[in-house]
CSV table of N, CA and C in Angstrom, one decimal:
chain,number,residue,atom,x,y,z
A,16,MET,N,18.2,-10.4,26.8
A,16,MET,CA,17.4,-11.4,26.9
A,16,MET,C,16.6,-11.5,25.4
A,17,ARG,N,16.3,-10.3,24.7
A,17,ARG,CA,15.7,-10.3,23.6
A,17,ARG,C,16.4,-10.9,22.0
A,18,PHE,N,17.9,-10.5,22.4
A,18,PHE,CA,18.7,-11.0,21.6
A,18,PHE,C,18.9,-12.7,21.6
A,19,MET,N,19.1,-12.9,23.1
A,19,MET,CA,19.0,-14.3,23.1
A,19,MET,C,17.9,-15.4,22.5
A,20,ILE,N,16.8,-14.8,22.6
A,20,ILE,CA,15.6,-15.4,22.0
A,20,ILE,C,15.4,-15.5,20.4
A,21,ALA,N,16.3,-14.2,20.0
A,21,ALA,CA,16.1,-14.1,18.4
A,21,ALA,C,17.1,-14.8,17.9
A,22,MET,N,18.5,-15.1,18.7
A,22,MET,CA,19.4,-16.1,18.1
A,22,MET,C,18.8,-17.7,18.2
A,23,LEU,N,18.2,-17.6,19.5
A,23,LEU,CA,17.6,-19.3,19.1
A,23,LEU,C,16.4,-19.4,18.4
A,24,ALA,N,15.5,-18.5,18.0
A,24,ALA,CA,14.6,-18.3,16.9
A,24,ALA,C,15.4,-18.4,15.7
A,25,ALA,N,16.4,-17.9,15.3
A,25,ALA,CA,17.2,-18.1,14.1
A,25,ALA,C,17.8,-19.5,14.1
A,26,LEU,N,18.5,-20.0,15.0
A,26,LEU,CA,19.0,-21.2,15.1
A,26,LEU,C,17.9,-22.2,14.8
A,27,PHE,N,16.8,-22.1,15.4
A,27,PHE,CA,15.5,-23.1,15.2
A,27,PHE,C,15.2,-23.1,13.9
A,28,MET,N,15.1,-22.0,13.4
A,28,MET,CA,14.5,-21.8,11.9
A,28,MET,C,15.7,-22.2,10.6
A,29,GLN,N,17.1,-22.0,11.5
A,29,GLN,CA,17.9,-22.5,10.3
A,29,GLN,C,18.0,-23.9,10.3
A,30,ALA,N,17.7,-24.5,11.4
A,30,ALA,CA,17.9,-26.1,11.8
A,30,ALA,C,16.4,-26.7,10.8
A,31,ALA,N,15.2,-26.1,10.9
A,31,ALA,CA,14.0,-26.7,10.3
A,31,ALA,C,14.4,-26.4,8.8
A,32,VAL,N,15.1,-25.4,8.2
A,32,VAL,CA,14.9,-25.1,7.1
A,32,VAL,C,16.0,-26.1,6.3
A,33,ALA,N,17.3,-26.1,7.1
A,33,ALA,CA,18.1,-27.4,6.3
A,33,ALA,C,17.7,-28.4,6.3
A,34,ALA,N,16.8,-28.9,7.3
A,34,ALA,CA,16.4,-30.4,7.3
A,34,ALA,C,15.0,-30.5,6.5
A,35,ALA,N,14.5,-29.1,5.8
A,35,ALA,CA,13.2,-29.3,5.0
A,35,ALA,C,13.9,-29.6,3.7
A,36,GLY,N,15.2,-29.4,3.0
A,36,GLY,CA,15.4,-29.3,1.6
A,36,GLY,C,15.3,-28.3,0.8
A,37,LYS,N,14.6,-28.3,-0.2
A,37,LYS,CA,14.4,-27.1,-1.3
A,37,LYS,C,13.4,-26.2,-0.5
A,38,VAL,N,13.8,-24.9,-0.6
A,38,VAL,CA,13.2,-23.8,0.1
A,38,VAL,C,12.9,-22.6,-0.6
A,39,GLY,N,11.9,-21.9,-0.5
A,39,GLY,CA,11.3,-20.8,-1.5
A,39,GLY,C,10.9,-19.7,-0.9
A,40,VAL,N,10.9,-18.4,-1.4
A,40,VAL,CA,10.5,-17.4,-0.6
A,40,VAL,C,9.3,-16.7,-1.5
A,41,VAL,N,8.3,-16.0,-1.0
A,41,VAL,CA,7.4,-15.7,-1.9
A,41,VAL,C,6.8,-14.4,-1.0
A,42,ASP,N,6.6,-13.2,-1.8
A,42,ASP,CA,5.8,-12.1,-1.3
A,42,ASP,C,4.4,-12.2,-2.3
A,43,MET,N,3.4,-12.8,-1.4
A,43,MET,CA,2.1,-12.9,-2.1
A,43,MET,C,1.4,-11.6,-2.9
A,44,GLU,N,1.5,-10.7,-1.5
A,44,GLU,CA,1.0,-9.5,-1.6
A,44,GLU,C,1.7,-8.4,-2.7
A,45,ARG,N,2.6,-8.6,-2.9
A,45,ARG,CA,3.4,-8.0,-3.8
A,45,ARG,C,3.2,-8.5,-5.3
A,46,ALA,N,3.2,-9.7,-5.5
A,46,ALA,CA,3.0,-10.1,-6.4
A,46,ALA,C,1.5,-9.9,-7.1
A,47,LEU,N,0.5,-9.9,-6.2
A,47,LEU,CA,-0.9,-9.8,-6.7
A,47,LEU,C,-1.0,-8.1,-7.1
A,48,PHE,N,-0.5,-7.1,-6.3
A,48,PHE,CA,-0.8,-6.2,-6.3
A,48,PHE,C,0.2,-5.4,-7.6
A,49,LEU,N,0.9,-6.2,-8.1
A,49,LEU,CA,1.8,-6.0,-9.5
A,49,LEU,C,1.4,-6.5,-10.5
A,50,SER,N,0.2,-7.2,-10.5
A,50,SER,CA,-0.5,-8.0,-11.2
A,50,SER,C,-1.2,-7.1,-12.4
A,51,GLU,N,-1.6,-7.6,-13.5
A,51,GLU,CA,-2.3,-6.5,-14.5
A,51,GLU,C,-3.9,-6.8,-13.9
A,52,ALA,N,-4.3,-7.7,-13.2
A,52,ALA,CA,-5.3,-7.5,-12.7
A,52,ALA,C,-5.7,-6.4,-11.6
A,53,ALA,N,-4.7,-6.4,-10.8
A,53,ALA,CA,-4.7,-4.9,-9.9
A,53,ALA,C,-4.6,-4.0,-10.6
A,54,LYS,N,-3.8,-3.7,-11.7
A,54,LYS,CA,-3.9,-2.4,-12.0
A,54,LYS,C,-5.3,-2.0,-12.9
A,55,THR,N,-5.7,-3.1,-13.4
A,55,THR,CA,-7.0,-2.7,-13.9
A,55,THR,C,-8.1,-2.7,-12.8
A,56,SER,N,-8.1,-3.0,-11.5
A,56,SER,CA,-8.8,-2.7,-10.4
A,56,SER,C,-8.5,-1.3,-9.8
A,57,ILE,N,-7.2,-1.0,-10.0
A,57,ILE,CA,-6.7,0.4,-9.4
A,57,ILE,C,-7.4,1.5,-10.3
A,58,ARG,N,-7.6,1.4,-11.4
A,58,ARG,CA,-8.0,2.2,-12.1
A,58,ARG,C,-9.4,2.3,-12.0
A,59,GLN,N,-10.4,1.1,-11.9
A,59,GLN,CA,-11.7,1.1,-11.5
A,59,GLN,C,-12.0,2.0,-10.4
A,60,PHE,N,-11.1,1.8,-9.3
A,60,PHE,CA,-11.3,2.2,-7.9
A,60,PHE,C,-10.9,3.5,-8.1
A,61,GLU,N,-10.1,4.2,-9.0
A,61,GLU,CA,-9.8,5.6,-9.3
A,61,GLU,C,-11.2,6.1,-9.9
A,62,LYS,N,-11.4,5.5,-10.8
A,62,LYS,CA,-12.7,6.1,-11.5
A,62,LYS,C,-13.9,6.2,-10.5
A,63,ASP,N,-14.2,5.2,-9.9
A,63,ASP,CA,-15.3,4.9,-8.9
A,63,ASP,C,-15.0,6.0,-7.8
A,64,ASN,N,-14.1,6.5,-7.9
A,64,ASN,CA,-13.9,7.6,-6.4
A,64,ASN,C,-13.5,9.0,-7.0
A,65,GLN,N,-13.3,9.0,-8.2
A,65,GLN,CA,-12.9,10.1,-9.1
A,65,GLN,C,-13.4,11.6,-8.2
A,66,GLY,N,-14.5,11.7,-7.7
A,66,GLY,CA,-15.0,12.6,-7.0
A,66,GLY,C,-14.5,13.0,-5.8
A,67,GLU,N,-13.9,12.0,-4.9
A,67,GLU,CA,-13.4,12.3,-3.8
A,67,GLU,C,-11.7,12.9,-4.1
A,68,LEU,N,-11.4,12.0,-5.2
A,68,LEU,CA,-10.0,12.2,-5.4
A,68,LEU,C,-10.0,14.0,-5.8
A,69,ASP,N,-11.1,14.1,-6.8
A,69,ASP,CA,-11.0,15.7,-7.4
A,69,ASP,C,-11.2,16.5,-6.0
A,70,LYS,N,-11.8,16.1,-5.0
A,70,LYS,CA,-12.2,17.2,-4.1
A,70,LYS,C,-10.9,17.2,-2.9
A,71,LEU,N,-10.4,16.5,-2.6
A,71,LEU,CA,-9.2,16.1,-2.2
A,71,LEU,C,-8.0,17.3,-2.9
A,72,LYS,N,-7.8,17.2,-4.1
A,72,LYS,CA,-6.9,17.7,-5.0
A,72,LYS,C,-7.5,19.4,-5.1
A,73,GLY,N,-8.9,19.7,-5.0
A,73,GLY,CA,-9.3,20.9,-4.9
A,73,GLY,C,-8.8,21.7,-3.5
A,74,ILE,N,-8.9,20.9,-2.4
A,74,ILE,CA,-8.7,21.3,-1.2
A,74,ILE,C,-7.1,21.6,-1.0
A,75,GLU,N,-6.6,20.7,-1.8
A,75,GLU,CA,-4.9,20.8,-1.3
A,75,GLU,C,-4.5,22.3,-2.3
A,76,ALA,N,-5.0,22.5,-3.7
A,76,ALA,CA,-4.8,23.6,-4.0
A,76,ALA,C,-5.1,24.9,-3.3
A,77,GLU,N,-6.3,24.7,-2.6
A,77,GLU,CA,-6.7,25.9,-1.7
A,77,GLU,C,-5.3,26.3,-0.7
A,78,LEU,N,-5.2,25.0,-0.2
A,78,LEU,CA,-4.5,25.0,0.9
A,78,LEU,C,-3.0,25.7,0.5
A,79,VAL,N,-2.5,25.5,-0.7
A,79,VAL,CA,-1.4,26.0,-1.2
A,79,VAL,C,-1.5,27.4,-1.5
A,80,LYS,N,-2.7,27.7,-2.1
A,80,LYS,CA,-2.6,29.0,-2.5
A,80,LYS,C,-2.8,29.7,-1.0
A,81,MET,N,-3.4,29.5,0.1
A,81,MET,CA,-3.6,30.2,1.0
A,81,MET,C,-1.9,30.2,1.6
A,82,LYS,N,-1.6,29.3,1.8
A,82,LYS,CA,-0.1,29.2,2.4
A,82,LYS,C,0.8,30.4,1.6
A,83,GLU,N,0.9,30.2,0.4
A,83,GLU,CA,1.6,31.5,-0.3
A,83,GLU,C,1.1,32.9,-0.2
A,84,GLN,N,-0.3,32.8,0.1
A,84,GLN,CA,-0.8,34.2,0.4
A,84,GLN,C,-0.2,34.7,1.8
A,85,ILE,N,-0.1,33.5,3.0
A,85,ILE,CA,0.1,34.3,4.0
A,85,ILE,C,1.6,34.4,4.1
A,86,GLU,N,2.6,33.7,3.3
A,86,GLU,CA,3.8,33.9,3.0
A,86,GLU,C,4.5,35.2,2.5
A,87,LYS,N,3.5,35.5,1.5
A,87,LYS,CA,3.6,36.9,0.4
A,87,LYS,C,3.2,37.9,1.1
A,88,GLU,N,2.1,37.9,1.8
A,88,GLU,CA,1.4,38.9,2.4
A,88,GLU,C,1.0,39.0,3.5
A,89,GLY,N,2.0,38.2,4.4
A,89,GLY,CA,1.5,38.1,5.8
A,89,GLY,C,2.0,39.2,6.8
A,90,ASP,N,3.3,39.9,6.1
A,90,ASP,CA,3.9,41.0,6.7
A,90,ASP,C,3.1,42.2,6.9
A,91,VAL,N,2.2,42.4,5.5
A,91,VAL,CA,1.7,43.6,5.7
A,91,VAL,C,0.1,43.6,5.7
A,92,MET,N,-0.3,42.2,6.1
A,92,MET,CA,-1.8,42.3,6.5
A,92,MET,C,-2.1,42.5,8.2
A,93,SER,N,-3.2,42.9,8.2
A,93,SER,CA,-3.5,43.3,9.5
A,93,SER,C,-3.5,42.2,10.4
A,94,ASN,N,-3.4,42.2,11.8
A,94,ASN,CA,-3.6,41.2,12.5
A,94,ASN,C,-4.8,40.5,12.3
A,95,ASP,N,-5.9,41.1,12.2
A,95,ASP,CA,-7.4,40.4,12.3
A,95,ASP,C,-7.1,39.8,10.7
A,96,ASP,N,-6.8,40.2,9.6
A,96,ASP,CA,-6.8,39.7,8.1
A,96,ASP,C,-5.8,38.3,8.5
A,97,ARG,N,-4.9,38.4,9.1
A,97,ARG,CA,-3.9,37.2,9.1
A,97,ARG,C,-4.4,36.4,9.8
A,98,ARG,N,-5.1,36.6,11.1
A,98,ARG,CA,-5.8,35.6,12.0
A,98,ARG,C,-6.8,35.0,11.1
A,99,LYS,N,-7.9,35.5,10.3
A,99,LYS,CA,-8.8,35.0,9.7
A,99,LYS,C,-8.4,34.2,8.6
A,100,LEU,N,-7.2,34.6,7.9
A,100,LEU,CA,-6.7,33.8,6.9
A,100,LEU,C,-6.1,32.0,7.7
A,101,ALA,N,-5.5,32.7,8.8
A,101,ALA,CA,-5.0,31.4,9.4
A,101,ALA,C,-6.0,30.3,9.8
A,102,ASN,N,-7.0,30.8,10.3
A,102,ASN,CA,-8.2,30.3,10.7
A,102,ASN,C,-8.6,29.3,9.6
A,103,SER,N,-8.8,30.0,8.4
A,103,SER,CA,-9.3,29.5,7.1
A,103,SER,C,-8.5,28.4,6.7
A,104,TYR,N,-7.3,28.5,6.9
A,104,TYR,CA,-6.2,27.5,6.5
A,104,TYR,C,-6.2,26.1,7.2
A,105,GLU,N,-6.4,26.6,8.9
A,105,GLU,CA,-6.9,25.3,9.9
A,105,GLU,C,-7.9,24.7,9.1
A,106,GLU,N,-9.2,25.4,8.9
A,106,GLU,CA,-10.5,24.6,8.7
A,106,GLU,C,-10.1,23.7,7.3
A,107,LYS,N,-9.6,24.4,6.4
A,107,LYS,CA,-9.2,23.7,5.0
A,107,LYS,C,-8.1,22.5,5.3
A,108,SER,N,-7.4,22.8,6.3
A,108,SER,CA,-6.4,21.5,6.6
A,108,SER,C,-7.1,20.6,7.1
A,109,THR,N,-8.2,20.7,8.1
A,109,THR,CA,-8.7,19.7,8.9
A,109,THR,C,-9.5,19.2,7.9
A,110,GLU,N,-10.3,19.7,6.9
A,110,GLU,CA,-11.2,19.3,5.6
A,110,GLU,C,-10.4,18.2,4.8
A,111,PHE,N,-9.1,18.8,4.6
A,111,PHE,CA,-8.2,18.0,3.6
A,111,PHE,C,-8.0,16.6,4.3
A,112,LYS,N,-7.7,16.6,6.0
A,112,LYS,CA,-7.4,15.6,6.5
A,112,LYS,C,-8.5,14.5,6.6
A,113,PHE,N,-9.8,15.2,6.9
A,113,PHE,CA,-11.0,14.4,6.7
A,113,PHE,C,-11.3,13.5,5.4
A,114,TYR,N,-11.2,14.2,4.4
A,114,TYR,CA,-11.2,13.5,2.8
A,114,TYR,C,-10.1,12.6,2.6
A,115,ALA,N,-8.7,12.8,3.1
A,115,ALA,CA,-7.6,12.2,3.0
A,115,ALA,C,-8.0,10.8,3.8
A,116,ARG,N,-8.4,10.9,4.8
A,116,ARG,CA,-8.7,9.8,5.7
A,116,ARG,C,-9.8,9.0,5.2
A,117,LYS,N,-10.6,9.5,4.7
A,117,LYS,CA,-11.8,8.8,4.1
A,117,LYS,C,-11.4,8.0,2.8
A,118,LEU,N,-10.4,8.9,2.0
A,118,LEU,CA,-10.0,7.9,0.8
A,118,LEU,C,-9.1,6.9,1.3
A,119,GLN,N,-8.6,7.1,2.0
A,119,GLN,CA,-7.4,5.9,2.6
A,119,GLN,C,-8.4,4.9,3.2
A,120,GLN,N,-9.3,4.9,3.7
A,120,GLN,CA,-10.5,4.0,4.3
A,120,GLN,C,-10.7,3.3,3.4
A,121,LEU,N,-11.1,3.9,2.3
A,121,LEU,CA,-11.9,3.2,1.1
A,121,LEU,C,-10.7,2.4,0.3
A,122,GLU,N,-9.3,2.7,0.4
A,122,GLU,CA,-8.4,2.3,-0.4
A,122,GLU,C,-8.0,1.0,0.4
A,123,GLN,N,-8.1,1.0,1.8
A,123,GLN,CA,-7.8,0.2,2.6
A,123,GLN,C,-8.8,-1.3,2.3
A,124,THR,N,-10.1,-0.8,2.4
A,124,THR,CA,-11.1,-1.5,2.0
A,124,THR,C,-11.0,-2.3,0.5
A,125,TRP,N,-10.9,-1.7,-0.1
A,125,TRP,CA,-10.8,-2.3,-1.7
A,125,TRP,C,-9.4,-3.0,-1.8
A,126,LYS,N,-8.2,-2.6,-1.1
A,126,LYS,CA,-7.4,-3.5,-1.1
A,126,LYS,C,-7.6,-5.2,-0.5
A,127,ARG,N,-8.2,-4.9,0.9
A,127,ARG,CA,-8.5,-5.9,1.9
A,127,ARG,C,-9.6,-7.1,0.7
A,128,ASP,N,-10.6,-6.1,0.1
A,128,ASP,CA,-11.5,-7.3,-1.0
A,128,ASP,C,-11.0,-7.6,-2.0
A,129,PHE,N,-10.2,-6.8,-2.4
A,129,PHE,CA,-9.5,-7.5,-4.0
A,129,PHE,C,-8.4,-8.6,-3.6
A,130,PHE,N,-7.9,-8.6,-2.4
A,130,PHE,CA,-7.0,-9.7,-1.9
A,130,PHE,C,-7.7,-11.0,-1.5
A,131,GLN,N,-8.8,-10.6,-0.8
A,131,GLN,CA,-9.8,-11.7,-0.5
A,131,GLN,C,-10.3,-12.4,-1.9
A,132,THR,N,-10.7,-11.5,-2.8
A,132,THR,CA,-11.3,-12.2,-4.2
A,132,THR,C,-10.3,-12.9,-4.8
A,133,GLN,N,-9.0,-12.3,-4.9
A,133,GLN,CA,-8.0,-12.8,-5.5
A,133,GLN,C,-7.2,-14.4,-5.0
A,134,LEU,N,-7.6,-14.2,-3.5
A,134,LEU,CA,-6.6,-15.5,-2.9
A,134,LEU,C,-6.9,-16.8,-3.6
A,135,PRO,N,-8.2,-17.2,-3.8
A,135,PRO,CA,-7.9,-18.4,-4.3
A,135,PRO,C,-7.1,-19.0,-5.6
A,136,ASP,N,-7.5,-17.6,-6.6
A,136,ASP,CA,-6.5,-18.1,-7.6
A,136,ASP,C,-5.1,-18.0,-7.4
A,137,LEU,N,-4.3,-16.9,-6.5
A,137,LEU,CA,-3.0,-16.7,-6.1
A,137,LEU,C,-2.8,-18.2,-5.6
A,138,GLU,N,-3.4,-18.8,-4.7
A,138,GLU,CA,-2.9,-19.9,-4.0
A,138,GLU,C,-2.8,-21.0,-4.9
A,139,ARG,N,-3.9,-21.2,-6.0
A,139,ARG,CA,-3.5,-22.1,-7.1
A,139,ARG,C,-2.4,-22.0,-7.7
A,140,HIS,N,-2.1,-20.7,-8.1
A,140,HIS,CA,-0.7,-20.5,-8.7
A,140,HIS,C,0.4,-20.9,-8.0
A,141,LEU,N,0.6,-20.4,-6.9
A,141,LEU,CA,1.5,-20.6,-6.0
A,141,LEU,C,1.4,-22.2,-5.8
A,142,LYS,N,0.5,-22.8,-5.6
A,142,LYS,CA,0.6,-24.4,-5.4
A,142,LYS,C,1.1,-24.9,-6.8
A,143,ALA,N,1.0,-24.3,-7.7
A,143,ALA,CA,1.4,-25.0,-8.9
A,143,ALA,C,3.0,-25.0,-8.7
A,144,ILE,N,3.6,-23.6,-8.9
A,144,ILE,CA,5.0,-23.3,-8.6
A,144,ILE,C,5.8,-24.4,-7.5
A,145,ILE,N,5.1,-24.4,-6.6
A,145,ILE,CA,5.7,-25.2,-5.7
A,145,ILE,C,5.8,-26.6,-5.9
A,146,ASP,N,4.6,-27.4,-6.7
A,146,ASP,CA,4.6,-28.5,-6.9
A,146,ASP,C,5.6,-28.7,-8.3
A,147,GLU,N,5.8,-27.8,-9.1
A,147,GLU,CA,6.9,-27.9,-10.3
A,147,GLU,C,8.2,-28.0,-9.8
A,148,GLY,N,8.1,-27.1,-9.0
A,148,GLY,CA,9.6,-26.4,-8.4
A,148,GLY,C,10.3,-27.6,-7.3
A,149,GLY,N,9.4,-28.5,-6.8
A,149,GLY,CA,9.7,-29.6,-5.7
A,149,GLY,C,10.3,-28.7,-4.6
A,150,TYR,N,9.3,-27.8,-4.0
A,150,TYR,CA,9.9,-27.2,-2.9
A,150,TYR,C,9.3,-28.0,-1.8
A,151,ASP,N,9.9,-27.8,-0.6
A,151,ASP,CA,9.5,-28.3,0.5
A,151,ASP,C,8.8,-27.1,1.4
A,152,VAL,N,9.5,-26.3,1.5
A,152,VAL,CA,9.0,-25.0,2.1
A,152,VAL,C,9.0,-24.0,1.5
A,153,VAL,N,8.1,-23.1,1.6
A,153,VAL,CA,8.2,-21.9,0.8
A,153,VAL,C,7.4,-20.9,2.0
A,154,LEU,N,8.4,-19.8,2.2
A,154,LEU,CA,8.2,-18.9,3.4
A,154,LEU,C,7.8,-17.6,2.8
A,155,GLN,N,7.0,-16.9,3.7
A,155,GLN,CA,6.3,-15.3,3.5
A,155,GLN,C,7.6,-14.7,3.3
A,156,ALA,N,7.8,-13.8,2.3
A,156,ALA,CA,9.1,-13.0,2.2
A,156,ALA,C,9.2,-12.0,3.6
A,157,GLY,N,8.4,-11.5,4.1
A,157,GLY,CA,8.3,-10.9,5.2
A,157,GLY,C,8.8,-11.5,6.5
A,158,ALA,N,8.8,-12.6,6.8
A,158,ALA,CA,9.1,-13.6,7.7
A,158,ALA,C,10.9,-13.9,7.4
A,159,VAL,N,11.6,-13.4,6.3
A,159,VAL,CA,12.7,-13.8,6.1
A,159,VAL,C,13.7,-12.4,6.0
A,160,ILE,N,15.0,-13.0,6.5
A,160,ILE,CA,15.8,-11.9,6.6
A,160,ILE,C,16.9,-11.8,5.2
A,161,TYR,N,17.2,-12.8,4.7
A,161,TYR,CA,17.9,-12.7,3.6
A,161,TYR,C,17.1,-14.0,2.7
A,162,THR,N,17.7,-13.8,1.1
A,162,THR,CA,17.3,-15.0,0.4
A,162,THR,C,17.8,-14.8,-0.8
A,163,ALA,N,18.4,-15.9,-1.3
A,163,ALA,CA,19.2,-15.6,-2.7
A,163,ALA,C,18.0,-15.5,-3.7
A,164,PRO,N,18.3,-14.8,-4.7
A,164,PRO,CA,17.5,-14.4,-5.9
A,164,PRO,C,16.7,-15.6,-6.3
A,165,THR,N,17.5,-16.8,-6.4
A,165,THR,CA,16.9,-17.8,-7.1
A,165,THR,C,16.0,-18.5,-6.3
A,166,ALA,N,16.2,-18.4,-4.8
A,166,ALA,CA,14.8,-18.8,-3.9
A,166,ALA,C,13.9,-18.1,-4.2
A,167,ASP,N,13.6,-16.9,-4.5
A,167,ASP,CA,12.5,-15.7,-4.6
A,167,ASP,C,11.6,-16.3,-5.6
A,168,LEU,N,10.4,-16.6,-5.3
A,168,LEU,CA,9.0,-17.2,-6.1
A,168,LEU,C,8.2,-16.1,-6.7
A,169,THR,N,8.5,-14.8,-6.2
A,169,THR,CA,7.7,-13.6,-6.4
A,169,THR,C,7.2,-13.6,-7.9
A,170,LYS,N,8.3,-13.4,-8.4
A,170,LYS,CA,8.4,-13.0,-9.8
A,170,LYS,C,7.6,-14.3,-10.5
A,171,GLN,N,8.1,-15.5,-10.4
A,171,GLN,CA,7.1,-16.4,-11.1
A,171,GLN,C,5.5,-16.5,-10.9
A,172,LEU,N,5.3,-16.2,-9.8
A,172,LEU,CA,3.8,-16.1,-9.2
A,172,LEU,C,3.2,-14.8,-9.9
A,173,LEU,N,3.9,-13.6,-10.1
A,173,LEU,CA,3.4,-12.3,-10.9
A,173,LEU,C,3.4,-12.7,-12.4
A,174,ASP,N,4.3,-13.8,-12.9
A,174,ASP,CA,4.2,-14.0,-14.2
A,174,ASP,C,3.0,-15.1,-14.6
A,175,ARG,N,2.7,-15.7,-13.5
A,175,ARG,CA,1.4,-16.8,-13.8
A,175,ARG,C,0.2,-15.9,-13.4
A,176,LEU,N,0.0,-15.1,-12.4
A,176,LEU,CA,-1.1,-14.3,-12.5
A,176,LEU,C,-1.5,-13.5,-13.7
A,177,ASN,N,-0.3,-13.0,-14.2
A,177,ASN,CA,-0.9,-12.3,-15.6
A,177,ASN,C,-0.8,-13.2,-16.6
A,178,SER,N,-0.5,-14.3,-16.9
A,178,SER,CA,-0.3,-15.0,-18.3
A,178,SER,C,-2.1,-15.8,-18.0
A,179,LYS,N,-2.5,-16.1,-16.6
A,179,LYS,CA,-3.8,-16.6,-16.5
A,179,LYS,C,-3.7,-18.0,-17.1
A,180,LYS,N,-2.8,-18.7,-16.5
A,180,LYS,CA,-2.5,-20.2,-16.8
A,180,LYS,C,-3.5,-20.8,-16.1
């Protein structure tokens, strides 16, 4: 059943695209996050969150050290020492996961905010490319199974974002 639905959707899309004329494909998110503005913003994000990054790296180093100690000395340690070290490792691992999750949430918030602030400029540049190229239809790259390299507008969009036309 799913196969038939997929086939019908593909046939419908093919008919719509054929009737549309000139078709382009763009990955707006990729173009934006490869841009110079994104690179600058990423550096600022890292600078603003350096404390959390350092904390995460420190915990990771402690975990590696504990794991090496368990592997090297685990056979000669008493059961009590081995259990204490294993418990410490679990606590550090939990702490690492907490800070990693926190940093991941901060990154997701940054990405969402950055995309929202850059969206008007992104759309303006894309509209100019569409108008200049005479495209009838432009699809989001994630919705396309295959595209010829000439139909991909992502590089053009990235170039415009970096040139600030």
